[in-house]
């Protein structure tokens, strides 16, 4: 008890005392990028959360409410209520939106996994889904869509096992289909391929995503951007994110950091908080150093709500505001990146906005 009280006081003292004079979204706009946050429907009932969302962010990603299991829970039965709530919240604060996500092996409606498909039947089901969902939100319209998510596996850069891979026989085939359909039904959105653990060099997964994107672009598949999710660990942010982002943009696409959070093993110490601040700064500087890096979305706002403890029970505290909505050194790190000149080491080899 005594220990936890002391820890709490120490953590409070560690929290950032510097809130930017200007909100992050204004600082980011001046640098030519957007700053977004993922928003769960439940977050909208939390006044403190919404206050920070409105003040600091100009881009919103629905954390869960545009995923297949939500939008088409049974065949040809569509549900847009939860997605609409996020869209309304975004429009109310004049934020742009990132649709997330049309084709993903996870949070897929169970009926898609349970059926036995022929290629023709699954093609029909994918078109029905993309037509309904992307078509529906094309009226908003959404700024960006994560058309496909996490199609490369974690082992050796092999294609991710999924009902889509099994049925189509190759990752190229169903990713091409998804992008062509997304282009047809959401022509106003920039269309992204999105993945995690691909932000560093010499990672098989990053190379595989690069090669896939290159092959598909060569075939004329309408890929506008590559999303680097950015689920990272304190003290282990790859040193060469700029180079990786730059390499993708040389294929002729935009890039964005789409789901940034930087976690560590709990409890958080002052050292970890400080390091986390430097890590957030580094990721923002990496994006700023790349001309075609369009912006950064944080996968949430506060440590009060995060997917991490559910998946990594001993880890967390990955976001920029703590559980009591105190900005952490991570906030100052972002402000530093957005307001001060980058040391030379951050900018190479990008010729971006620093
Ligand atoms: O944050 C999301 C969490 O609420 C869901 O339970 C989880 C289910 O897989 O998905 C989380 O978001 C994921 C995102 O959609 C894709 N990239 C990884 C994210 C964190 O798991």
mmCIF file of C-alpha atoms and ligand atoms in Angstrom:
data_model
loop_
_atom_site.group_PDB
_atom_site.id
_atom_site.type_symbol
_atom_site.label_atom_id
_atom_site.label_comp_id
_atom_site.label_asym_id
_atom_site.label_seq_id
_atom_site.Cartn_x
_atom_site.Cartn_y
_atom_site.Cartn_z
ATOM 1 C CA UNK A 1 0.000 0.000 0.000
ATOM 2 C CA UNK A 2 2.763 2.355 1.094
ATOM 3 C CA UNK A 3 4.738 1.374 -1.997
ATOM 4 C CA UNK A 4 1.866 1.976 -4.403
ATOM 5 C CA UNK A 5 1.188 5.404 -2.875
ATOM 6 C CA UNK A 6 4.817 6.360 -3.324
ATOM 7 C CA UNK A 7 4.792 5.019 -6.878
ATOM 8 C CA UNK A 8 1.673 6.983 -7.665
ATOM 9 C CA UNK A 9 3.211 10.200 -6.344
ATOM 10 C CA UNK A 10 6.410 9.511 -8.256
ATOM 11 C CA UNK A 11 4.465 8.886 -11.426
ATOM 12 C CA UNK A 12 2.479 12.082 -11.005
ATOM 13 C CA UNK A 13 5.677 14.020 -10.513
ATOM 14 C CA UNK A 14 7.031 12.335 -13.626
ATOM 15 C CA UNK A 15 4.093 13.420 -15.715
ATOM 16 C CA UNK A 16 4.728 16.182 -18.163
ATOM 17 C CA UNK A 17 4.389 19.701 -16.864
ATOM 18 C CA UNK A 18 4.747 21.224 -20.296
ATOM 19 C CA UNK A 19 1.559 21.344 -22.298
ATOM 20 C CA UNK A 20 2.133 22.998 -25.617
ATOM 21 C CA UNK A 21 0.849 26.498 -26.032
ATOM 22 C CA UNK A 22 -0.691 25.296 -29.248
ATOM 23 C CA UNK A 23 -2.512 21.944 -29.464
ATOM 24 C CA UNK A 24 -0.656 19.093 -31.137
ATOM 25 C CA UNK A 25 -2.946 19.266 -34.166
ATOM 26 C CA UNK A 26 -1.930 22.863 -34.845
ATOM 27 C CA UNK A 27 1.742 22.055 -34.432
ATOM 28 C CA UNK A 28 1.363 19.038 -36.722
ATOM 29 C CA UNK A 29 -0.532 21.026 -39.366
ATOM 30 C CA UNK A 30 2.257 23.578 -39.448
ATOM 31 C CA UNK A 31 4.646 20.743 -40.258
ATOM 32 C CA UNK A 32 2.359 19.388 -42.973
ATOM 33 C CA UNK A 33 1.176 16.220 -41.234
ATOM 34 C CA UNK A 34 -2.018 15.190 -39.454
ATOM 35 C CA UNK A 35 -2.169 13.764 -35.948
ATOM 36 C CA UNK A 36 -4.836 11.185 -35.277
ATOM 37 C CA UNK A 37 -6.180 8.979 -32.521
ATOM 38 C CA UNK A 38 -8.049 5.692 -32.519
ATOM 39 C CA UNK A 39 -11.468 6.055 -30.992
ATOM 40 C CA UNK A 40 -13.570 3.307 -29.425
ATOM 41 C CA UNK A 41 -17.300 3.924 -29.213
ATOM 42 C CA UNK A 42 -17.137 3.641 -25.419
ATOM 43 C CA UNK A 43 -14.608 6.475 -25.279
ATOM 44 C CA UNK A 44 -17.270 8.892 -26.471
ATOM 45 C CA UNK A 45 -18.998 8.633 -23.085
ATOM 46 C CA UNK A 46 -15.853 9.834 -21.298
ATOM 47 C CA UNK A 47 -15.922 13.635 -21.214
ATOM 48 C CA UNK A 48 -12.232 13.942 -20.352
ATOM 49 C CA UNK A 49 -11.285 11.713 -23.283
ATOM 50 C CA UNK A 50 -13.437 13.700 -25.686
ATOM 51 C CA UNK A 51 -12.015 16.982 -24.406
ATOM 52 C CA UNK A 52 -8.473 15.893 -25.272
ATOM 53 C CA UNK A 53 -9.587 14.338 -28.561
ATOM 54 C CA UNK A 54 -11.140 17.633 -29.626
ATOM 55 C CA UNK A 55 -8.292 19.789 -28.443
ATOM 56 C CA UNK A 56 -5.349 17.806 -29.765
ATOM 57 C CA UNK A 57 -6.334 15.674 -32.786
ATOM 58 C CA UNK A 58 -7.505 16.299 -36.348
ATOM 59 C CA UNK A 59 -7.746 12.693 -37.590
ATOM 60 C CA UNK A 60 -9.729 9.764 -36.186
ATOM 61 C CA UNK A 61 -9.644 6.009 -36.776
ATOM 62 C CA UNK A 62 -12.530 3.870 -35.498
ATOM 63 C CA UNK A 63 -10.715 1.390 -33.266
ATOM 64 C CA UNK A 64 -13.147 -1.453 -33.922
ATOM 65 C CA UNK A 65 -16.406 -0.256 -35.395
ATOM 66 C CA UNK A 66 -15.720 -0.566 -39.131
ATOM 67 C CA UNK A 67 -14.291 -4.089 -38.908
ATOM 68 C CA UNK A 68 -16.030 -6.944 -40.714
ATOM 69 C CA UNK A 69 -17.446 -8.594 -37.565
ATOM 70 C CA UNK A 70 -19.201 -5.320 -36.725
ATOM 71 C CA UNK A 71 -20.288 -4.154 -40.167
ATOM 72 C CA UNK A 72 -21.453 -7.494 -41.610
ATOM 73 C CA UNK A 73 -22.019 -9.842 -38.669
ATOM 74 C CA UNK A 74 -24.079 -12.209 -40.812
ATOM 75 C CA UNK A 75 -24.083 -12.587 -44.597
ATOM 76 C CA UNK A 76 -25.460 -9.504 -46.356
ATOM 77 C CA UNK A 77 -26.725 -8.019 -43.081
ATOM 78 C CA UNK A 78 -24.968 -4.716 -42.598
ATOM 79 C CA UNK A 79 -24.672 -2.587 -39.524
ATOM 80 C CA UNK A 80 -23.295 0.941 -39.609
ATOM 81 C CA UNK A 81 -24.574 2.368 -36.323
ATOM 82 C CA UNK A 82 -21.297 2.123 -34.410
ATOM 83 C CA UNK A 83 -19.256 3.370 -37.338
ATOM 84 C CA UNK A 84 -21.654 6.260 -37.767
ATOM 85 C CA UNK A 85 -21.108 7.336 -34.148
ATOM 86 C CA UNK A 86 -17.373 7.657 -34.818
ATOM 87 C CA UNK A 87 -17.987 9.470 -38.099
ATOM 88 C CA UNK A 88 -20.317 11.945 -36.374
ATOM 89 C CA UNK A 89 -17.784 12.582 -33.610
ATOM 90 C CA UNK A 90 -15.080 13.224 -36.194
ATOM 91 C CA UNK A 91 -17.216 15.517 -38.320
ATOM 92 C CA UNK A 92 -18.304 17.438 -35.220
ATOM 93 C CA UNK A 93 -14.697 18.449 -34.631
ATOM 94 C CA UNK A 94 -13.820 18.732 -38.321
ATOM 95 C CA UNK A 95 -11.394 15.806 -38.085
ATOM 96 C CA UNK A 96 -10.731 13.553 -41.050
ATOM 97 C CA UNK A 97 -11.189 9.806 -40.840
ATOM 98 C CA UNK A 98 -9.253 6.664 -41.562
ATOM 99 C CA UNK A 99 -11.438 3.661 -42.364
ATOM 100 C CA UNK A 100 -10.191 0.519 -40.650
ATOM 101 C CA UNK A 101 -10.345 -2.108 -42.146
ATOM 102 C CA UNK A 102 -11.984 -3.947 -45.072
ATOM 103 C CA UNK A 103 -10.160 -7.280 -45.369
ATOM 104 C CA UNK A 104 -8.436 -8.687 -42.269
ATOM 105 C CA UNK A 105 -8.080 -12.215 -40.922
ATOM 106 C CA UNK A 106 -8.873 -11.013 -37.377
ATOM 107 C CA UNK A 107 -12.161 -9.650 -36.061
ATOM 108 C CA UNK A 108 -13.631 -11.246 -39.115
ATOM 109 C CA UNK A 109 -17.299 -12.218 -38.865
ATOM 110 C CA UNK A 110 -17.295 -15.895 -37.799
ATOM 111 C CA UNK A 111 -19.411 -16.917 -40.804
ATOM 112 C CA UNK A 112 -16.581 -15.946 -43.142
ATOM 113 C CA UNK A 113 -14.197 -18.306 -41.373
ATOM 114 C CA UNK A 114 -16.754 -21.068 -41.041
ATOM 115 C CA UNK A 115 -17.915 -21.331 -44.633
ATOM 116 C CA UNK A 116 -16.322 -23.561 -47.247
ATOM 117 C CA UNK A 117 -15.511 -21.264 -50.116
ATOM 118 C CA UNK A 118 -14.803 -21.508 -53.768
ATOM 119 C CA UNK A 119 -12.774 -18.636 -55.172
ATOM 120 C CA UNK A 120 -15.823 -17.362 -57.020
ATOM 121 C CA UNK A 121 -18.035 -17.402 -53.941
ATOM 122 C CA UNK A 122 -15.494 -15.638 -51.745
ATOM 123 C CA UNK A 123 -14.891 -13.070 -54.485
ATOM 124 C CA UNK A 124 -18.641 -12.425 -54.449
ATOM 125 C CA UNK A 125 -18.693 -12.098 -50.649
ATOM 126 C CA UNK A 126 -15.696 -9.744 -50.609
ATOM 127 C CA UNK A 127 -17.251 -7.558 -53.283
ATOM 128 C CA UNK A 128 -20.575 -7.470 -51.442
ATOM 129 C CA UNK A 129 -18.729 -6.440 -48.265
ATOM 130 C CA UNK A 130 -16.524 -3.776 -49.816
ATOM 131 C CA UNK A 131 -19.343 -2.403 -51.934
ATOM 132 C CA UNK A 132 -21.576 -2.033 -48.886
ATOM 133 C CA UNK A 133 -19.040 -0.725 -46.380
ATOM 134 C CA UNK A 134 -16.661 1.345 -48.490
ATOM 135 C CA UNK A 135 -19.576 2.472 -50.635
ATOM 136 C CA UNK A 136 -21.547 3.585 -47.579
ATOM 137 C CA UNK A 137 -18.683 5.632 -46.182
ATOM 138 C CA UNK A 138 -17.698 7.045 -49.548
ATOM 139 C CA UNK A 139 -20.377 9.638 -48.908
ATOM 140 C CA UNK A 140 -18.515 11.006 -45.873
ATOM 141 C CA UNK A 141 -15.936 10.562 -47.487
ATOM 142 C CA UNK A 142 -13.158 8.853 -45.554
ATOM 143 C CA UNK A 143 -9.735 10.371 -46.066
ATOM 144 C CA UNK A 144 -7.939 6.995 -45.939
ATOM 145 C CA UNK A 145 -8.934 3.338 -45.908
ATOM 146 C CA UNK A 146 -6.861 0.468 -44.575
ATOM 147 C CA UNK A 147 -8.018 -1.797 -47.379
ATOM 148 C CA UNK A 148 -6.134 -4.864 -46.203
ATOM 149 C CA UNK A 149 -4.549 -5.377 -42.818
ATOM 150 C CA UNK A 150 -1.691 -7.597 -41.663
ATOM 151 C CA UNK A 151 -1.449 -9.832 -44.732
ATOM 152 C CA UNK A 152 2.175 -10.807 -43.998
ATOM 153 C CA UNK A 153 2.837 -13.242 -41.145
ATOM 154 C CA UNK A 154 5.371 -12.800 -38.360
ATOM 155 C CA UNK A 155 7.496 -15.745 -39.438
ATOM 156 C CA UNK A 156 9.938 -15.239 -42.282
ATOM 157 C CA UNK A 157 7.729 -12.816 -44.118
ATOM 158 C CA UNK A 158 5.467 -15.571 -45.401
ATOM 159 C CA UNK A 159 1.911 -14.663 -46.372
ATOM 160 C CA UNK A 160 -0.404 -14.693 -43.358
ATOM 161 C CA UNK A 161 -2.507 -17.827 -43.100
ATOM 162 C CA UNK A 162 -6.186 -16.947 -43.445
ATOM 163 C CA UNK A 163 -9.373 -17.981 -45.140
ATOM 164 C CA UNK A 164 -8.460 -15.489 -47.867
ATOM 165 C CA UNK A 165 -5.015 -16.997 -48.498
ATOM 166 C CA UNK A 166 -6.382 -20.542 -48.413
ATOM 167 C CA UNK A 167 -9.143 -19.783 -50.884
ATOM 168 C CA UNK A 168 -7.228 -17.618 -53.341
ATOM 169 C CA UNK A 169 -3.968 -19.545 -53.149
ATOM 170 C CA UNK A 170 -1.820 -16.400 -53.111
ATOM 171 C CA UNK A 171 -1.711 -13.208 -51.102
ATOM 172 C CA UNK A 172 -1.274 -11.206 -54.315
ATOM 173 C CA UNK A 173 -4.591 -12.443 -55.670
ATOM 174 C CA UNK A 174 -6.858 -11.411 -52.838
ATOM 175 C CA UNK A 175 -4.993 -8.180 -52.025
ATOM 176 C CA UNK A 176 -5.303 -7.161 -55.681
ATOM 177 C CA UNK A 177 -9.002 -7.966 -55.617
ATOM 178 C CA UNK A 178 -9.562 -5.962 -52.426
ATOM 179 C CA UNK A 179 -7.775 -2.880 -53.776
ATOM 180 C CA UNK A 180 -9.530 -2.950 -57.129
ATOM 181 C CA UNK A 181 -12.886 -3.191 -55.377
ATOM 182 C CA UNK A 182 -11.989 -0.476 -52.877
ATOM 183 C CA UNK A 183 -11.050 1.797 -55.762
ATOM 184 C CA UNK A 184 -14.396 1.077 -57.397
ATOM 185 C CA UNK A 185 -16.512 1.731 -54.308
ATOM 186 C CA UNK A 186 -14.427 4.302 -52.399
ATOM 187 C CA UNK A 187 -12.845 6.304 -55.209
ATOM 188 C CA UNK A 188 -12.416 9.369 -53.013
ATOM 189 C CA UNK A 189 -10.285 7.647 -50.355
ATOM 190 C CA UNK A 190 -6.558 7.033 -50.356
ATOM 191 C CA UNK A 191 -6.158 3.261 -50.226
ATOM 192 C CA UNK A 192 -3.595 1.745 -47.851
ATOM 193 C CA UNK A 193 -2.010 -1.605 -47.139
ATOM 194 C CA UNK A 194 -1.358 -1.699 -43.374
ATOM 195 C CA UNK A 195 0.909 -3.842 -41.181
ATOM 196 C CA UNK A 196 2.987 -3.965 -37.995
ATOM 197 C CA UNK A 197 6.614 -4.847 -37.172
ATOM 198 C CA UNK A 198 7.731 -3.615 -40.566
ATOM 199 C CA UNK A 199 9.167 -0.296 -39.432
ATOM 200 C CA UNK A 200 12.763 -1.526 -39.228
ATOM 201 C CA UNK A 201 15.266 -2.610 -41.843
ATOM 202 C CA UNK A 202 16.420 -6.184 -42.300
ATOM 203 C CA UNK A 203 13.104 -7.554 -41.100
ATOM 204 C CA UNK A 204 11.737 -10.332 -43.298
ATOM 205 C CA UNK A 205 8.215 -9.048 -42.827
ATOM 206 C CA UNK A 206 9.107 -5.524 -43.901
ATOM 207 C CA UNK A 207 10.879 -6.842 -46.997
ATOM 208 C CA UNK A 208 7.957 -9.108 -47.872
ATOM 209 C CA UNK A 209 5.488 -6.223 -47.581
ATOM 210 C CA UNK A 210 7.767 -4.110 -49.752
ATOM 211 C CA UNK A 211 8.026 -6.785 -52.426
ATOM 212 C CA UNK A 212 4.278 -7.407 -52.377
ATOM 213 C CA UNK A 213 3.535 -3.699 -52.734
ATOM 214 C CA UNK A 214 6.073 -3.416 -55.559
ATOM 215 C CA UNK A 215 4.641 -6.411 -57.455
ATOM 216 C CA UNK A 216 1.094 -5.136 -57.148
ATOM 217 C CA UNK A 217 1.939 -1.564 -58.146
ATOM 218 C CA UNK A 218 3.678 -2.952 -61.225
ATOM 219 C CA UNK A 219 0.391 -4.632 -62.160
ATOM 220 C CA UNK A 220 -1.432 -1.338 -61.793
ATOM 221 C CA UNK A 221 -3.167 -2.238 -58.532
ATOM 222 C CA UNK A 222 -4.423 1.046 -57.049
ATOM 223 C CA UNK A 223 -2.406 1.183 -53.819
ATOM 224 C CA UNK A 224 -1.998 4.782 -52.636
ATOM 225 C CA UNK A 225 -0.178 4.208 -49.383
ATOM 226 C CA UNK A 226 1.529 1.905 -46.935
ATOM 227 C CA UNK A 227 0.528 2.121 -43.278
ATOM 228 C CA UNK A 228 3.186 1.349 -40.686
ATOM 229 C CA UNK A 229 1.168 0.551 -37.571
ATOM 230 C CA UNK A 230 3.907 1.390 -35.080
ATOM 231 C CA UNK A 231 3.145 -0.866 -32.106
ATOM 232 C CA UNK A 232 6.525 -0.524 -30.443
ATOM 233 C CA UNK A 233 8.479 -1.130 -27.238
ATOM 234 C CA UNK A 234 10.122 1.495 -25.073
ATOM 235 C CA UNK A 235 13.832 1.649 -25.854
ATOM 236 C CA UNK A 236 13.439 -0.554 -28.911
ATOM 237 C CA UNK A 237 12.166 1.819 -31.552
ATOM 238 C CA UNK A 238 14.012 0.915 -34.758
ATOM 239 C CA UNK A 239 16.714 3.468 -35.506
ATOM 240 C CA UNK A 240 16.030 3.456 -39.215
ATOM 241 C CA UNK A 241 12.298 4.106 -39.548
ATOM 242 C CA UNK A 242 12.998 7.053 -41.832
ATOM 243 C CA UNK A 243 14.950 4.843 -44.217
ATOM 244 C CA UNK A 244 12.203 2.227 -44.297
ATOM 245 C CA UNK A 245 9.432 4.765 -44.896
ATOM 246 C CA UNK A 246 11.550 6.454 -47.524
ATOM 247 C CA UNK A 247 12.134 3.130 -49.276
ATOM 248 C CA UNK A 248 8.385 2.528 -49.535
ATOM 249 C CA UNK A 249 7.719 6.030 -50.858
ATOM 250 C CA UNK A 250 10.242 5.418 -53.628
ATOM 251 C CA UNK A 251 7.736 2.914 -54.983
ATOM 252 C CA UNK A 252 5.482 5.902 -55.584
ATOM 253 C CA UNK A 253 3.148 5.611 -52.589
ATOM 254 C CA UNK A 254 2.421 7.674 -49.492
ATOM 255 C CA UNK A 255 3.150 6.359 -46.015
ATOM 256 C CA UNK A 256 1.617 6.989 -42.591
ATOM 257 C CA UNK A 257 2.151 5.742 -39.060
ATOM 258 C CA UNK A 258 -1.292 4.356 -38.379
ATOM 259 C CA UNK A 259 -1.434 2.842 -34.860
ATOM 260 C CA UNK A 260 1.397 4.248 -32.771
ATOM 261 C CA UNK A 261 1.815 3.156 -29.169
ATOM 262 C CA UNK A 262 5.045 2.432 -27.293
ATOM 263 C CA UNK A 263 4.687 -0.003 -24.414
ATOM 264 C CA UNK A 264 6.952 -1.395 -21.717
ATOM 265 C CA UNK A 265 6.869 -3.942 -18.950
ATOM 266 C CA UNK A 266 5.023 -2.593 -15.918
ATOM 267 C CA UNK A 267 5.580 -0.893 -13.560
ATOM 268 C CA UNK A 268 6.730 2.179 -15.392
ATOM 269 C CA UNK A 269 9.775 3.879 -13.874
ATOM 270 C CA UNK A 270 10.944 7.442 -14.421
ATOM 271 C CA UNK A 271 13.622 6.080 -16.753
ATOM 272 C CA UNK A 272 11.037 4.335 -18.866
ATOM 273 C CA UNK A 273 8.859 7.434 -19.006
ATOM 274 C CA UNK A 274 11.803 9.517 -20.154
ATOM 275 C CA UNK A 275 12.846 6.931 -22.705
ATOM 276 C CA UNK A 276 9.261 6.726 -23.932
ATOM 277 C CA UNK A 277 9.353 10.494 -24.478
ATOM 278 C CA UNK A 278 12.460 10.117 -26.624
ATOM 279 C CA UNK A 279 10.875 7.228 -28.503
ATOM 280 C CA UNK A 280 7.745 9.206 -29.387
ATOM 281 C CA UNK A 281 9.983 12.064 -30.480
ATOM 282 C CA UNK A 282 11.993 9.709 -32.704
ATOM 283 C CA UNK A 283 8.924 8.295 -34.435
ATOM 284 C CA UNK A 284 7.513 11.758 -35.101
ATOM 285 C CA UNK A 285 10.869 12.936 -36.408
ATOM 286 C CA UNK A 286 11.075 9.887 -38.663
ATOM 287 C CA UNK A 287 7.742 10.758 -40.271
ATOM 288 C CA UNK A 288 8.632 14.429 -40.557
ATOM 289 C CA UNK A 289 11.837 13.503 -42.354
ATOM 290 C CA UNK A 290 9.908 11.738 -45.103
ATOM 291 C CA UNK A 291 8.199 13.959 -47.623
ATOM 292 C CA UNK A 292 5.346 11.537 -48.332
ATOM 293 C CA UNK A 293 4.645 10.648 -44.696
ATOM 294 C CA UNK A 294 1.143 12.035 -44.326
ATOM 295 C CA UNK A 295 0.627 11.782 -40.603
ATOM 296 C CA UNK A 296 0.626 9.788 -37.408
ATOM 297 C CA UNK A 297 -2.281 8.173 -35.590
ATOM 298 C CA UNK A 298 -1.922 7.175 -31.937
ATOM 299 C CA UNK A 299 -3.721 3.951 -31.039
ATOM 300 C CA UNK A 300 -5.675 5.676 -28.290
ATOM 301 C CA UNK A 301 -5.119 8.639 -26.038
ATOM 302 C CA UNK A 302 -4.919 7.441 -22.466
ATOM 303 C CA UNK A 303 -3.425 4.452 -20.651
ATOM 304 C CA UNK A 304 -6.861 4.099 -19.052
ATOM 305 C CA UNK A 305 -8.038 2.365 -22.219
ATOM 306 C CA UNK A 306 -5.671 0.255 -24.264
ATOM 307 C CA UNK A 307 -5.688 -3.114 -26.000
ATOM 308 C CA UNK A 308 -2.263 -3.962 -24.565
ATOM 309 C CA UNK A 309 -2.962 -5.458 -21.107
ATOM 310 C CA UNK A 310 -5.505 -7.786 -22.736
ATOM 311 C CA UNK A 311 -2.830 -9.199 -25.042
ATOM 312 C CA UNK A 312 0.403 -8.601 -23.064
ATOM 313 C CA UNK A 313 -0.722 -8.801 -19.411
ATOM 314 C CA UNK A 314 2.581 -7.569 -17.952
ATOM 315 C CA UNK A 315 2.953 -4.630 -20.310
ATOM 316 C CA UNK A 316 1.205 -1.338 -20.930
ATOM 317 C CA UNK A 317 1.322 2.405 -20.327
ATOM 318 C CA UNK A 318 1.987 2.835 -24.028
ATOM 319 C CA UNK A 319 0.083 6.024 -24.689
ATOM 320 C CA UNK A 320 0.695 9.738 -24.282
ATOM 321 C CA UNK A 321 -1.705 10.548 -21.451
ATOM 322 C CA UNK A 322 -1.661 8.469 -18.268
ATOM 323 C CA UNK A 323 -4.711 6.873 -16.656
ATOM 324 C CA UNK A 324 -5.564 10.182 -14.977
ATOM 325 C CA UNK A 325 -5.248 12.143 -18.187
ATOM 326 C CA UNK A 326 -1.935 13.692 -17.224
ATOM 327 C CA UNK A 327 0.275 14.182 -20.269
ATOM 328 C CA UNK A 328 3.467 12.112 -19.978
ATOM 329 C CA UNK A 329 6.990 12.966 -21.195
ATOM 330 C CA UNK A 330 5.783 11.387 -24.446
ATOM 331 C CA UNK A 331 3.719 14.534 -24.965
ATOM 332 C CA UNK A 332 6.812 16.707 -24.627
ATOM 333 C CA UNK A 333 8.648 14.379 -26.995
ATOM 334 C CA UNK A 334 6.010 14.939 -29.654
ATOM 335 C CA UNK A 335 6.091 18.699 -29.058
ATOM 336 C CA UNK A 336 9.890 18.675 -29.370
ATOM 337 C CA UNK A 337 9.661 16.836 -32.672
ATOM 338 C CA UNK A 338 7.025 19.230 -33.977
ATOM 339 C CA UNK A 339 8.682 22.448 -32.835
ATOM 340 C CA UNK A 340 12.445 22.037 -32.822
ATOM 341 C CA UNK A 341 14.962 21.266 -35.492
ATOM 342 C CA UNK A 342 15.914 17.627 -35.781
ATOM 343 C CA UNK A 343 19.433 16.538 -34.959
ATOM 344 C CA UNK A 344 21.154 15.371 -38.170
ATOM 345 C CA UNK A 345 20.895 11.742 -37.102
ATOM 346 C CA UNK A 346 17.097 11.854 -37.242
ATOM 347 C CA UNK A 347 16.750 13.311 -40.697
ATOM 348 C CA UNK A 348 18.959 11.105 -42.828
ATOM 349 C CA UNK A 349 18.192 10.049 -45.453
ATOM 350 C CA UNK A 350 14.811 11.775 -45.605
ATOM 351 C CA UNK A 351 14.383 15.112 -47.299
ATOM 352 C CA UNK A 352 11.194 15.910 -45.523
ATOM 353 C CA UNK A 353 9.665 18.678 -43.501
ATOM 354 C CA UNK A 354 12.250 19.146 -40.723
HETATM 355 O O1 LIG B 1 -7.477 -1.929 -30.294
HETATM 356 C C1 LIG B 1 -8.177 -3.016 -30.853
HETATM 357 C C2 LIG B 1 -8.793 -3.840 -29.732
HETATM 358 O O2 LIG B 1 -9.799 -3.114 -29.069
HETATM 359 C C3 LIG B 1 -9.338 -5.138 -30.299
HETATM 360 O O3 LIG B 1 -9.783 -5.957 -29.230
HETATM 361 C C4 LIG B 1 -8.262 -5.830 -31.086
HETATM 362 C C5 LIG B 1 -8.731 -7.144 -31.664
HETATM 363 O O4 LIG B 1 -7.794 -7.698 -32.517
HETATM 364 O O5 LIG B 1 -7.841 -4.991 -32.144
HETATM 365 C C6 LIG B 1 -7.220 -3.848 -31.662
HETATM 366 O O6 LIG B 1 -6.712 -3.067 -32.717
HETATM 367 C C7 LIG B 1 -5.768 -3.693 -33.574
HETATM 368 C C8 LIG B 1 -5.943 -3.088 -34.953
HETATM 369 O O7 LIG B 1 -7.268 -3.188 -35.380
HETATM 370 C C9 LIG B 1 -5.014 -3.734 -35.957
HETATM 371 N N1 LIG B 1 -3.643 -3.695 -35.507
HETATM 372 C C10 LIG B 1 -3.393 -4.163 -34.136
HETATM 373 C C11 LIG B 1 -4.310 -3.435 -33.169
HETATM 374 C C12 LIG B 1 -3.987 -3.829 -31.734
HETATM 375 O O8 LIG B 1 -4.220 -5.179 -31.526
#
